[in-house]
Amino acid sequence: MKAKKHPRPCSIADALAVLGEKYSLLVLREALLGVWRFDAIARNTGAPRDILAARLRHLVDEGVLEKVRYNERPERFEYRPTAAGWELEPVLHILRSWGDRHLADRPPMVMEHSCGAALEPVVICGACGKDASRKNLTPHVTAHGWTTAGPVAD
């Protein structure tokens, strides 16, 4: 069997092409916290200005953020989450939670739910409301020529 030269078709890989760089995720964190102006994003992320400008352009081009003018002279813009950007909020909650458990002595930020408790994000099935974990999930590959183990023989 000759191995395929192309990697597995995967929405995770496609999402990482948009978001899979440190400063992209940190820009998204800031935008979701309501920090939309370039100077504040630069300060809070520590990103070099040229890299930040490139990441902002990329996130705007990909439809994750929108560029909104807030001042005409001098011309100044804010970078606000689009609907697609807001849909990424749970992803950041999961990443924050994992980092708090495995990398931090003490969480640097706690997200408080309206019930008053600190947010503990979980993934559930939208159809039945039960937890979604490796114990109760079964992958079904829909990409032609692929199985869960890899490419099928030509």
Coordinates of C-alpha atoms in Angstrom, one line a residue:
M1 CA 0.0 0.0 0.0
K2 CA 1.4 3.4 -1.0
A3 CA 0.7 6.1 1.6
K4 CA -1.2 9.2 0.4
K5 CA 0.9 12.4 0.1
H6 CA -1.8 14.6 1.5
P7 CA -2.7 14.8 5.2
R8 CA -6.0 13.7 6.6
P9 CA -8.9 16.1 5.7
C10 CA -9.8 17.7 9.0
S11 CA -11.7 20.6 10.3
I12 CA -9.3 20.9 13.2
A13 CA -6.5 21.5 10.8
D14 CA -8.6 24.0 8.9
A15 CA -9.4 25.9 12.1
L16 CA -5.8 25.9 13.1
A17 CA -4.9 27.5 9.7
V18 CA -7.0 30.4 10.9
L19 CA -6.4 30.4 14.7
G20 CA -3.4 28.2 15.4
E21 CA -0.9 30.8 16.2
K22 CA -0.3 32.1 19.7
Y23 CA -1.0 35.8 19.1
S24 CA -4.2 35.0 17.1
L25 CA -5.7 33.2 20.1
L26 CA -4.5 36.0 22.4
V27 CA -6.1 38.6 20.1
L28 CA -9.3 36.7 20.2
R29 CA -9.2 36.5 24.0
E30 CA -8.9 40.2 24.2
A31 CA -11.6 40.8 21.6
L32 CA -14.0 38.5 23.6
L33 CA -13.1 40.4 26.8
G34 CA -14.2 43.7 25.0
V35 CA -10.6 45.0 24.3
W36 CA -10.9 46.1 20.7
R37 CA -8.3 48.8 20.1
F38 CA -4.9 48.1 18.7
D39 CA -2.8 49.8 21.4
A40 CA -4.7 48.0 24.2
I41 CA -4.5 44.6 22.4
A42 CA -0.8 45.1 21.8
R43 CA -0.3 45.9 25.5
N44 CA -2.4 43.0 26.8
T45 CA -0.9 40.4 24.5
G46 CA 2.7 41.5 24.3
A47 CA 2.6 41.0 20.6
P48 CA 5.1 43.0 18.5
R49 CA 3.2 45.7 16.6
D50 CA 4.0 44.3 13.1
I51 CA 3.0 40.8 14.1
L52 CA -0.2 42.1 15.7
A53 CA -1.1 44.0 12.6
A54 CA -0.6 40.9 10.5
R55 CA -2.7 38.8 12.9
L56 CA -5.5 41.3 13.0
R57 CA -5.6 41.5 9.1
H58 CA -5.7 37.7 9.0
L59 CA -8.5 37.4 11.5
V60 CA -10.5 40.1 9.7
D61 CA -9.8 38.4 6.3
E62 CA -11.0 35.1 7.7
G63 CA -14.2 36.6 9.2
V64 CA -13.4 36.1 12.8
L65 CA -13.1 39.9 13.6
E66 CA -14.5 42.9 11.9
K67 CA -12.6 46.2 11.5
V68 CA -14.9 49.1 12.7
R69 CA -13.8 52.7 12.4
Y70 CA -14.3 54.7 15.7
N71 CA -12.4 57.9 14.7
E72 CA -12.1 59.7 11.4
R73 CA -9.2 62.1 12.1
P74 CA -6.9 60.5 12.7
E75 CA -8.4 57.4 11.3
R76 CA -8.6 54.7 14.0
F77 CA -10.2 51.3 14.1
E78 CA -11.5 48.7 16.6
Y79 CA -11.4 45.0 16.0
R80 CA -14.7 43.4 17.2
P81 CA -15.7 39.8 17.1
T82 CA -18.1 38.7 14.3
A83 CA -20.7 36.0 14.9
A84 CA -18.0 33.5 13.9
G85 CA -15.6 35.0 16.4
W86 CA -18.2 34.8 19.3
E87 CA -18.7 31.2 18.4
L88 CA -15.1 30.6 19.5
E89 CA -15.7 31.7 23.0
P90 CA -16.4 28.2 24.4
V91 CA -13.1 27.0 22.8
L92 CA -11.2 29.7 24.8
H93 CA -13.1 28.7 28.0
I94 CA -12.0 25.1 27.5
L95 CA -8.4 26.2 26.9
R96 CA -8.4 28.4 29.9
S97 CA -9.8 25.6 32.1
W98 CA -7.2 23.2 30.9
G99 CA -4.4 25.7 31.5
D100 CA -5.7 26.4 35.0
R101 CA -5.7 22.7 35.9
H102 CA -2.4 21.8 34.3
L103 CA -0.2 24.9 34.1
A104 CA -1.1 27.4 36.8
D105 CA -0.6 27.3 40.5
R106 CA -3.6 29.7 40.7
P107 CA -5.9 30.7 37.9
P108 CA -5.0 34.2 36.7
M109 CA -8.6 34.9 35.8
V110 CA -11.9 33.2 36.8
M111 CA -15.0 33.5 34.7
E112 CA -18.0 33.7 37.0
H113 CA -21.3 32.4 35.7
S114 CA -24.5 34.2 36.4
C115 CA -25.3 31.6 39.1
G116 CA -22.4 32.9 41.1
A117 CA -20.1 29.9 40.6
A118 CA -16.8 29.8 38.8
L119 CA -17.3 28.5 35.2
E120 CA -16.3 24.9 34.8
P121 CA -16.9 24.3 31.0
V122 CA -18.0 21.0 29.8
V123 CA -18.8 19.6 26.3
I124 CA -22.3 18.1 26.0
C125 CA -24.3 16.6 23.2
G126 CA -26.7 19.2 21.7
A127 CA -29.3 16.5 21.0
C128 CA -29.5 14.8 24.4
G129 CA -27.7 17.1 26.8
K130 CA -25.4 14.3 28.1
D131 CA -21.6 14.7 28.4
A132 CA -19.5 14.2 25.3
S133 CA -16.3 12.3 26.0
R134 CA -14.2 9.5 24.5
K135 CA -16.4 7.0 26.5
N136 CA -19.5 7.8 24.5
L137 CA -18.3 9.2 21.1
T138 CA -17.8 7.1 18.0
P139 CA -16.0 8.7 15.0
H140 CA -17.5 8.2 11.5
V141 CA -15.1 9.3 8.8
T142 CA -16.9 11.0 5.9
A143 CA -13.8 12.1 4.0
H144 CA -13.4 9.9 0.9
G145 CA -10.4 7.5 1.0
W146 CA -9.9 7.8 4.8
T147 CA -10.6 5.7 7.9
T148 CA -9.9 6.6 11.5
A149 CA -6.6 4.7 11.2
G150 CA -5.5 6.7 8.0
P151 CA -5.8 6.5 4.3
V152 CA -7.2 3.4 2.5
A153 CA -5.3 1.6 -0.1
D154 CA -5.5 3.0 -3.7

